[in-house]
Coordinates of C-alpha atoms in Angstrom, one line a residue:
Chain A
M181 CA -49.7 -49.6 -53.6
K182 CA -50.4 -53.1 -52.3
V183 CA -48.8 -54.8 -55.4
L184 CA -45.6 -52.4 -54.9
S185 CA -45.5 -53.4 -51.0
L186 CA -46.0 -57.1 -51.9
F187 CA -43.0 -56.8 -54.4
F188 CA -40.7 -55.2 -51.8
F189 CA -41.8 -57.7 -49.1
L190 CA -41.0 -60.7 -51.3
A191 CA -37.9 -59.0 -52.6
T192 CA -36.7 -58.4 -49.0
I193 CA -37.1 -62.1 -48.1
I194 CA -35.1 -63.1 -51.1
A195 CA -32.3 -60.5 -50.5
T196 CA -32.1 -60.6 -46.6
C197 CA -32.6 -64.4 -46.1
Q198 CA -30.6 -65.8 -49.1
G199 CA -27.9 -63.1 -48.5
A200 CA -28.0 -62.2 -52.3
P201 CA -24.9 -60.1 -53.5
P202 CA -25.8 -56.7 -54.7
H203 CA -25.5 -56.2 -58.6
H204 CA -22.5 -54.3 -59.8
N205 CA -22.8 -50.8 -60.8
P206 CA -19.7 -48.8 -61.7
G207 CA -21.1 -45.5 -60.5
S208 CA -22.3 -46.7 -57.2
D209 CA -18.9 -46.4 -55.5
C210 CA -18.7 -42.7 -56.0
L211 CA -22.1 -42.7 -54.3
S212 CA -20.9 -44.5 -51.4
W213 CA -17.8 -42.3 -51.4
R214 CA -19.7 -39.1 -51.2
L215 CA -22.0 -40.4 -48.6
S216 CA -18.8 -41.2 -46.6
V217 CA -17.5 -37.9 -47.1
E218 CA -21.0 -36.0 -46.0
T219 CA -21.6 -38.2 -42.9
N220 CA -18.2 -37.4 -41.8
N221 CA -17.2 -41.3 -42.0
M222 CA -14.3 -40.6 -44.1
R223 CA -11.7 -37.8 -43.1
E224 CA -8.5 -36.4 -44.1
W225 CA -9.0 -37.3 -47.6
P226 CA -6.4 -35.5 -49.8
V227 CA -8.1 -35.4 -53.2
V228 CA -11.3 -36.7 -54.9
P229 CA -10.6 -40.2 -56.2
Q230 CA -9.7 -40.1 -59.9
A231 CA -12.7 -42.5 -60.6
C232 CA -15.0 -40.0 -59.0
V233 CA -14.0 -36.8 -60.7
S234 CA -16.3 -36.9 -63.5
Y235 CA -19.2 -38.1 -61.0
V236 CA -18.5 -35.1 -58.6
G237 CA -18.3 -32.7 -61.7
H238 CA -21.8 -33.7 -62.8
Y239 CA -23.0 -33.5 -59.2
M240 CA -21.7 -30.0 -58.6
L241 CA -23.1 -28.5 -62.0
G242 CA -26.3 -30.5 -62.0
Y243 CA -29.7 -29.9 -60.3
Q244 CA -28.9 -32.2 -57.4
Y245 CA -26.3 -30.0 -55.7
H246 CA -28.6 -27.0 -56.0
K247 CA -31.3 -29.2 -54.5
D248 CA -29.3 -30.4 -51.7
V249 CA -28.2 -27.1 -50.7
Q250 CA -31.7 -25.8 -50.9
A251 CA -32.7 -28.5 -48.5
V252 CA -30.0 -27.2 -46.2
A253 CA -31.4 -23.9 -46.3
D254 CA -35.0 -24.9 -46.0
L255 CA -34.3 -27.0 -43.0
A256 CA -32.2 -24.3 -41.2
Y257 CA -35.0 -21.7 -41.8
H258 CA -37.6 -24.1 -40.5
F259 CA -35.7 -24.6 -37.4
A260 CA -34.9 -20.9 -37.1
K261 CA -38.6 -20.0 -37.4
T262 CA -39.7 -22.6 -34.7
V263 CA -36.7 -22.9 -32.0
P264 CA -37.9 -21.7 -28.7
L265 CA -35.2 -19.1 -27.4
P266 CA -34.8 -17.8 -23.9
K267 CA -36.3 -14.4 -23.3
D268 CA -33.2 -12.6 -22.2
L269 CA -30.8 -9.8 -23.3
R270 CA -28.4 -12.0 -25.2
T271 CA -28.2 -11.5 -28.9
N272 CA -29.1 -14.7 -31.0
L273 CA -26.3 -15.5 -33.3
W274 CA -26.2 -17.3 -36.6
I275 CA -22.9 -18.7 -37.5
L276 CA -22.0 -19.0 -41.3
D277 CA -18.8 -20.3 -42.7
I278 CA -17.8 -18.5 -46.1
A279 CA -16.1 -20.8 -48.5
D280 CA -18.5 -22.9 -50.3
T281 CA -21.2 -22.2 -47.6
V282 CA -21.8 -18.7 -48.7
L283 CA -19.3 -17.6 -51.5
S284 CA -18.9 -20.5 -53.9
N285 CA -15.5 -21.7 -55.1
L286 CA -17.1 -23.9 -57.7
P287 CA -15.8 -21.6 -60.7
Y288 CA -12.3 -22.3 -59.5
Y289 CA -12.9 -26.0 -58.9
A290 CA -14.2 -26.5 -62.2
Q291 CA -11.2 -25.6 -64.0
P292 CA -9.7 -28.2 -66.1
D293 CA -6.3 -28.4 -64.0
I294 CA -8.3 -28.4 -60.6
A295 CA -10.7 -31.1 -61.7
F296 CA -13.4 -30.7 -58.9
G297 CA -10.6 -31.5 -56.2
G298 CA -9.2 -34.3 -58.2
T299 CA -5.8 -32.9 -58.2
P300 CA -3.9 -31.8 -55.0
Y301 CA -4.7 -28.5 -53.4
N302 CA -2.5 -25.7 -54.8
S303 CA -2.1 -22.8 -52.5
T304 CA -0.6 -20.3 -55.0
K305 CA -3.5 -20.9 -57.5
F306 CA -6.2 -20.8 -55.1
A307 CA -4.9 -17.5 -53.4
I308 CA -4.9 -15.8 -57.0
W309 CA -8.6 -17.1 -57.2
E310 CA -9.5 -15.7 -53.8
Q311 CA -8.0 -12.4 -54.5
K312 CA -10.3 -11.8 -57.6
G313 CA -13.4 -11.7 -55.1
I314 CA -15.6 -12.9 -57.9
S315 CA -17.1 -15.9 -56.2
P316 CA -20.9 -16.5 -56.9
A317 CA -23.3 -17.1 -53.9
V318 CA -23.9 -20.6 -52.9
P319 CA -27.4 -21.3 -54.1
G320 CA -30.2 -20.8 -51.4
I321 CA -27.9 -19.2 -49.0
L322 CA -28.4 -15.7 -49.6
D323 CA -32.1 -16.1 -49.5
L324 CA -31.6 -18.1 -46.0
Y325 CA -29.3 -15.1 -44.8
K326 CA -32.0 -12.7 -45.5
K327 CA -34.7 -14.6 -43.8
L328 CA -32.6 -15.4 -40.6
Q329 CA -31.9 -11.6 -40.4
S330 CA -35.6 -11.0 -40.8
L331 CA -36.2 -13.3 -37.9
G332 CA -34.0 -11.3 -35.8
F333 CA -30.8 -13.4 -35.9
K334 CA -27.5 -11.7 -36.4
I335 CA -25.0 -13.0 -38.6
V336 CA -21.4 -13.9 -37.8
F337 CA -19.3 -15.2 -40.6
I338 CA -16.2 -17.3 -39.2
S339 CA -14.0 -18.0 -42.2
G340 CA -10.5 -19.5 -42.6
R341 CA -9.6 -16.8 -45.0
S342 CA -6.8 -14.7 -43.9
E343 CA -7.2 -11.1 -42.5
S344 CA -5.4 -9.8 -45.6
L345 CA -8.4 -10.7 -47.7
R346 CA -10.9 -8.8 -45.8
A347 CA -11.5 -6.0 -48.2
V348 CA -12.0 -8.3 -51.2
T349 CA -14.1 -10.7 -49.2
I350 CA -16.4 -7.6 -48.0
K351 CA -16.6 -6.5 -51.5
N352 CA -17.6 -9.9 -52.9
L353 CA -20.3 -10.4 -50.1
K354 CA -21.7 -6.9 -50.8
N355 CA -21.9 -7.4 -54.5
L356 CA -23.9 -10.6 -53.9
G357 CA -26.3 -8.9 -51.5
F358 CA -24.7 -10.0 -48.4
T359 CA -24.8 -6.4 -47.0
T360 CA -24.6 -6.5 -43.0
W361 CA -23.4 -8.7 -40.3
E362 CA -22.6 -8.6 -36.6
N363 CA -18.9 -9.9 -37.1
L364 CA -16.7 -11.0 -39.9
I365 CA -14.0 -13.2 -38.4
L366 CA -11.0 -14.0 -40.4
K367 CA -7.8 -15.7 -39.6
Q368 CA -5.2 -13.7 -37.7
A369 CA -1.4 -14.2 -38.1
S370 CA -1.7 -15.5 -34.5
D371 CA -4.2 -18.3 -35.6
A372 CA -1.5 -19.7 -38.1
G373 CA -0.7 -23.3 -37.7
T374 CA -3.9 -24.4 -35.9
S375 CA -6.4 -26.5 -37.4
S376 CA -9.6 -25.1 -39.0
Q377 CA -11.7 -27.1 -36.2
I378 CA -9.5 -25.7 -33.4
Y379 CA -9.5 -22.1 -34.8
K380 CA -13.4 -22.0 -35.2
E381 CA -14.0 -23.3 -31.8
K382 CA -11.6 -20.8 -30.5
K383 CA -13.3 -18.0 -32.1
R384 CA -16.7 -19.2 -31.0
N385 CA -15.5 -19.4 -27.3
E386 CA -14.2 -15.8 -27.7
L387 CA -17.7 -14.6 -29.1
L388 CA -19.4 -16.3 -26.0
A389 CA -16.8 -15.0 -23.5
N390 CA -18.5 -11.5 -22.9
G391 CA -21.9 -13.2 -22.2
F392 CA -23.8 -11.0 -24.8
Y393 CA -24.3 -13.6 -27.2
R394 CA -25.9 -17.0 -27.9
I395 CA -25.1 -19.2 -30.9
V396 CA -28.4 -20.7 -32.1
G397 CA -27.5 -22.1 -35.5
N398 CA -24.3 -22.9 -37.6
V399 CA -24.0 -23.6 -41.3
G400 CA -20.8 -24.9 -42.9
D401 CA -19.6 -27.1 -45.7
Q402 CA -16.9 -28.9 -43.5
W403 CA -17.5 -30.9 -40.5
S404 CA -14.7 -28.9 -39.0
D405 CA -17.1 -26.0 -38.9
L406 CA -19.7 -27.9 -37.1
V407 CA -18.1 -30.1 -34.3
G408 CA -16.4 -29.3 -31.1
E409 CA -17.6 -26.9 -28.3
H410 CA -20.3 -24.3 -28.6
V411 CA -21.4 -25.2 -32.0
G412 CA -24.9 -23.8 -31.6
Y413 CA -28.3 -25.5 -30.7
R414 CA -28.3 -26.9 -34.3
T415 CA -25.8 -27.5 -37.1
F416 CA -26.4 -27.7 -40.9
K417 CA -23.8 -29.3 -43.2
V418 CA -23.8 -27.9 -46.6
P419 CA -22.6 -30.7 -49.2
N420 CA -19.1 -30.3 -50.5
P421 CA -17.6 -33.4 -52.2
M422 CA -14.6 -31.4 -53.5
Y423 CA -12.3 -31.0 -50.7
Y424 CA -11.7 -31.8 -47.0
I425 CA -10.3 -29.2 -44.4
S426 CA -9.6 -30.6 -40.9
Chain B
M59 CA -10.2 -35.7 -70.3
K60 CA -9.4 -32.2 -71.7
V61 CA -12.6 -32.0 -73.6
L62 CA -14.6 -33.1 -70.6
S63 CA -12.8 -30.6 -68.3
L64 CA -13.6 -27.7 -70.9
F65 CA -17.1 -28.8 -70.9
F66 CA -17.3 -28.5 -67.3
F67 CA -15.6 -25.1 -67.0
L68 CA -17.9 -23.7 -69.6
A69 CA -20.9 -25.3 -67.9
T70 CA -19.8 -23.9 -64.7
I71 CA -19.6 -20.3 -66.0
I72 CA -23.0 -20.8 -67.4
A73 CA -24.4 -22.4 -64.5
T74 CA -22.9 -20.1 -61.7
C75 CA -22.8 -16.7 -63.4
Q76 CA -26.4 -16.7 -65.0
G77 CA -27.9 -18.3 -61.9
A78 CA -29.4 -21.0 -64.1
P79 CA -32.2 -22.9 -62.3
P80 CA -31.6 -26.5 -62.0
H81 CA -33.8 -28.9 -64.2
H82 CA -36.6 -30.6 -62.5
N83 CA -36.5 -34.2 -61.6
P84 CA -39.1 -35.9 -59.4
G85 CA -36.9 -38.2 -57.7
S86 CA -34.2 -36.0 -56.7
D87 CA -36.2 -34.5 -53.8
C88 CA -35.9 -38.0 -52.1
L89 CA -32.1 -37.7 -52.7
S90 CA -31.9 -34.5 -50.8
W91 CA -34.2 -35.8 -48.2
R92 CA -32.0 -38.9 -47.6
L93 CA -28.9 -36.8 -47.5
S94 CA -30.4 -34.4 -45.0
V95 CA -31.2 -37.5 -42.8
E96 CA -27.8 -39.0 -43.2
T97 CA -25.9 -35.6 -42.2
N98 CA -28.1 -35.0 -39.3
N99 CA -29.5 -31.9 -40.9
M100 CA -33.0 -33.2 -40.6
R101 CA -34.1 -34.3 -36.9
E102 CA -37.2 -35.5 -35.2
W103 CA -38.8 -36.7 -38.5
P104 CA -41.7 -39.0 -37.6
V105 CA -42.1 -41.1 -40.9
V106 CA -40.6 -41.4 -44.4
P107 CA -42.4 -38.9 -46.7
Q108 CA -45.0 -40.5 -48.7
A109 CA -43.2 -39.5 -51.7
C110 CA -40.1 -41.3 -50.8
V111 CA -41.3 -44.7 -49.6
S112 CA -40.8 -46.4 -53.1
Y113 CA -37.4 -44.6 -53.2
V114 CA -36.4 -45.9 -49.8
G115 CA -37.5 -49.3 -50.6
H116 CA -35.5 -49.4 -53.7
Y117 CA -32.4 -48.0 -51.8
M118 CA -32.7 -50.6 -49.0
L119 CA -33.5 -53.6 -51.2
G120 CA -30.9 -52.8 -53.9
Y121 CA -27.1 -52.6 -54.2
Q122 CA -26.6 -49.2 -53.1
Y123 CA -27.4 -49.8 -49.3
H124 CA -25.2 -52.9 -49.4
K125 CA -22.4 -50.8 -51.0
D126 CA -23.1 -47.8 -48.5
V127 CA -22.8 -50.1 -45.4
Q128 CA -19.5 -52.0 -46.9
A129 CA -18.0 -48.5 -47.2
V130 CA -18.7 -47.8 -43.5
A131 CA -17.2 -51.2 -42.5
D132 CA -14.2 -50.5 -44.7
L133 CA -13.6 -47.1 -43.3
A134 CA -14.0 -48.3 -39.8
Y135 CA -11.6 -51.3 -40.3
H136 CA -9.1 -48.9 -41.9
F137 CA -9.0 -46.5 -39.1
A138 CA -9.0 -49.5 -36.5
K139 CA -5.9 -50.8 -38.3
T140 CA -4.0 -47.4 -38.4
V141 CA -5.2 -45.6 -35.3
P142 CA -2.3 -45.1 -32.8
L143 CA -3.2 -46.3 -29.4
P144 CA -1.5 -45.4 -25.9
K145 CA 0.5 -48.2 -24.5
D146 CA -1.1 -48.6 -21.2
L147 CA -3.3 -51.3 -19.5
R148 CA -6.7 -50.1 -20.7
T149 CA -8.8 -52.2 -22.8
N150 CA -9.5 -50.7 -26.3
L151 CA -13.3 -50.7 -26.8
W152 CA -15.3 -50.6 -29.9
I153 CA -19.1 -49.6 -29.3
L154 CA -21.6 -51.2 -31.7
D155 CA -25.3 -50.4 -31.7
I156 CA -27.5 -53.3 -32.4
A157 CA -30.8 -52.4 -34.5
D158 CA -29.9 -51.6 -38.0
T159 CA -26.1 -51.6 -37.1
V160 CA -25.5 -55.3 -36.4
L161 CA -29.4 -57.0 -36.5
S162 CA -31.1 -55.8 -39.5
N163 CA -34.9 -54.9 -39.1
L164 CA -35.3 -54.6 -42.8
P165 CA -37.6 -57.7 -43.2
Y166 CA -39.7 -56.1 -40.5
Y167 CA -39.7 -52.5 -42.4
A168 CA -40.3 -54.2 -45.7
Q169 CA -43.7 -55.5 -44.8
P170 CA -46.5 -53.8 -46.7
D171 CA -48.1 -52.0 -43.7
I172 CA -45.0 -50.8 -42.3
A173 CA -43.7 -49.5 -45.8
F174 CA -40.1 -48.8 -45.0
G175 CA -41.0 -46.3 -42.1
G176 CA -43.6 -44.8 -44.4
T177 CA -46.4 -45.4 -41.7
P178 CA -46.0 -44.3 -37.9
Y179 CA -44.1 -46.6 -35.7
N180 CA -46.1 -49.3 -34.0
S181 CA -44.5 -50.5 -30.9
T182 CA -46.8 -53.5 -30.5
K183 CA -46.1 -54.8 -33.8
F184 CA -42.2 -54.0 -33.6
A185 CA -42.2 -55.9 -30.3
I186 CA -43.6 -58.9 -31.8
W187 CA -41.0 -58.8 -34.5
E188 CA -38.1 -58.3 -32.0
Q189 CA -39.3 -61.3 -30.0
K190 CA -38.8 -63.5 -32.9
G191 CA -35.1 -63.1 -32.9
I192 CA -34.6 -63.7 -36.6
S193 CA -32.9 -60.5 -37.9
P194 CA -30.6 -61.2 -40.6
A195 CA -27.0 -59.4 -40.2
V196 CA -26.4 -55.9 -41.6
P197 CA -24.3 -56.7 -44.6
G198 CA -20.6 -56.2 -43.9
I199 CA -20.8 -55.7 -40.2
L200 CA -20.3 -59.3 -39.2
D201 CA -16.9 -59.1 -41.1
L202 CA -16.0 -55.8 -39.3
Y203 CA -16.8 -57.4 -36.0
K204 CA -14.6 -60.1 -36.7
K205 CA -11.8 -58.0 -37.9
L206 CA -12.1 -55.7 -35.0
Q207 CA -11.8 -58.6 -32.7
S208 CA -8.7 -59.8 -34.6
L209 CA -7.0 -56.5 -34.1
G210 CA -7.5 -56.8 -30.2
F211 CA -10.5 -54.6 -29.8
K212 CA -13.2 -55.8 -27.4
I213 CA -16.8 -55.3 -28.5
V214 CA -19.4 -53.6 -26.5
F215 CA -22.9 -53.5 -27.7
I216 CA -25.1 -50.6 -26.4
S217 CA -28.5 -51.1 -27.4
G218 CA -32.0 -49.5 -26.9
R219 CA -33.6 -52.9 -26.6
S220 CA -34.9 -53.7 -23.2
E221 CA -33.5 -56.0 -20.8
S222 CA -36.2 -58.5 -21.2
L223 CA -35.0 -59.3 -24.9
R224 CA -31.5 -60.1 -23.6
A225 CA -31.9 -64.2 -24.2
V226 CA -33.7 -63.6 -27.7
T227 CA -30.9 -61.0 -28.7
I228 CA -28.2 -63.2 -27.5
K229 CA -29.6 -66.1 -29.4
N230 CA -29.9 -64.0 -32.8
L231 CA -26.5 -62.7 -32.3
K232 CA -24.9 -66.0 -31.8
N233 CA -26.8 -67.5 -34.6
L234 CA -25.5 -65.1 -37.0
G235 CA -21.8 -65.6 -35.8
F236 CA -21.6 -62.6 -33.3
T237 CA -20.3 -64.8 -30.7
T238 CA -18.4 -63.1 -28.0
W239 CA -18.4 -59.6 -26.5
E240 CA -17.0 -57.6 -23.4
N241 CA -20.5 -56.4 -22.7
L242 CA -24.2 -56.5 -23.9
I243 CA -25.8 -53.3 -22.5
L244 CA -29.7 -53.2 -22.8
K245 CA -32.1 -50.7 -21.5
Q246 CA -33.1 -51.2 -17.7
A247 CA -36.4 -50.2 -16.1
S248 CA -34.4 -47.3 -14.6
D249 CA -33.4 -46.1 -18.1
A250 CA -37.2 -45.7 -19.0
G251 CA -38.1 -42.0 -20.4
T252 CA -34.6 -41.1 -21.3
S253 CA -33.9 -40.2 -25.0
S254 CA -31.6 -42.8 -26.7
Q255 CA -28.8 -40.2 -26.9
I256 CA -28.9 -39.5 -23.3
Y257 CA -29.4 -43.3 -22.4
K258 CA -26.2 -44.1 -24.5
E259 CA -24.1 -41.3 -23.3
K260 CA -24.9 -42.3 -19.6
K261 CA -23.8 -46.0 -20.4
R262 CA -20.6 -44.8 -22.1
N263 CA -19.9 -42.7 -19.0
E264 CA -20.4 -45.7 -16.9
L265 CA -18.2 -47.9 -18.9
L266 CA -15.5 -45.3 -18.6
A267 CA -15.9 -44.7 -14.8
N268 CA -13.6 -47.5 -13.6
G269 CA -10.6 -46.3 -15.8
F270 CA -10.2 -49.7 -17.3
Y271 CA -11.5 -49.0 -20.7
R272 CA -10.9 -46.7 -23.7
I273 CA -13.5 -46.0 -26.3
V274 CA -11.7 -46.0 -29.7
G275 CA -14.6 -46.4 -32.3
N276 CA -18.2 -46.3 -32.5
V277 CA -20.6 -47.6 -35.1
G278 CA -24.4 -46.7 -35.3
D279 CA -27.1 -46.1 -37.7
Q280 CA -28.6 -43.2 -35.7
W281 CA -26.8 -40.0 -34.8
S282 CA -28.1 -40.3 -31.2
D283 CA -25.5 -43.2 -31.1
L284 CA -22.7 -40.9 -32.2
V285 CA -22.9 -37.7 -30.5
G286 CA -22.6 -36.4 -26.9
E287 CA -19.8 -37.1 -24.5
H288 CA -17.1 -39.8 -24.9
V289 CA -18.4 -41.1 -28.3
G290 CA -14.8 -42.5 -29.1
Y291 CA -11.9 -41.4 -31.3
R292 CA -13.9 -41.8 -34.4
T293 CA -17.7 -42.5 -35.3
F294 CA -19.1 -44.2 -38.1
K295 CA -22.6 -43.5 -39.5
V296 CA -24.4 -46.6 -41.0
P297 CA -27.1 -45.4 -43.4
N298 CA -30.8 -45.6 -42.2
P299 CA -33.5 -43.7 -44.0
M300 CA -36.2 -45.7 -42.5
Y301 CA -36.6 -44.1 -39.0
Y302 CA -35.4 -41.5 -36.7
I303 CA -34.5 -42.1 -32.9
S304 CA -33.6 -39.0 -30.8

């Protein structure tokens, strides 16, 4: 440990005092790109950069994505177990987004012509995929869902999916083991034309308007799920380097 | 490309439909840990986990930290260049945190007994380091600072450092090339006992109270710099896996 520390110490002196330029590594730009996405530093990005398609593919299909989502689930559960909640009559809610938070679109995005988000969003093709209702679960989230319920939280799904997909969404959820919820909020015709962030904020405000609910936690793969008014005591960002929704 | 895509597609079918467990890789837990930190999923963590000290050291001293900070600077500059601003008499501000956003504490954190944040915060030792006023600049940020000024933004530093460090901070900043600013806000005796997030929000509100200013951008290494009221049109999170300030 001491030798290692000394090495680090000396290396720092050299690296910081002489302003040594970093060595070049071609893959590292994609690491920076993904960090920019996950920290919400980069917004409104239309497609995965061509140079990072293979990187994103390996990430999404490899162990790291699984581990990263599991870490989100573990942190959310730890918070849910330990958060002090007011003793009143309000129901404690946990908000879950659906697409790539609960139901995975990875089999769609891994198709050759979709290239993990490396090609522009194709609403026609995506609608056909959604209609199939065959999404697998995002790893670790079904377990979190069950644990949250066992702690007494009620689940509210707030999804950007259209109301017309209610039956297929319910079937997909139930097939995977997501069997009960307090509410499943889907986009109505009257919500058309609003950004996801504004739409989800409006739905949270509607939930809270009757005074019966408290939003405690909120899990989503997009920052637009997790910012704005009444996002909950804590938010949890599920990784998604394949697409951006504002 | 086609063969690669087909590989990915088949790998997805196998990985998602059979629920194959991810392979084990000892270092990957530290990648997940760092992502949890950078996305604000993990909060109030006291020290870097022992198993990740070496990982954090390599990250901070290697090319990836440099690249990641440079990506933040590039994104902030791109936003600054392109953001539409109201044509009025208000001054357009850019907020910068100081510690590990502008002035690097890496030479302190790399010391053997500090272990990149692997040992508990030692306020006595840290105060001695701060008094020296010999921080190097965080890579890429001096260049961003200059570019923001050339675009017409005025810089306001909001720092958790104590007012008693004003002279040493100014000397350190000027030595590195940070020569001018609209305001350098340091913690007053009356700010003692408040969290960094509340303190910084209060200072932003005070800045805006006279109606002369607009906060456009905001760069910090802690989420407590970047959340709350009036954070600016856009925020930019500089990576920092060495410590957490609430």
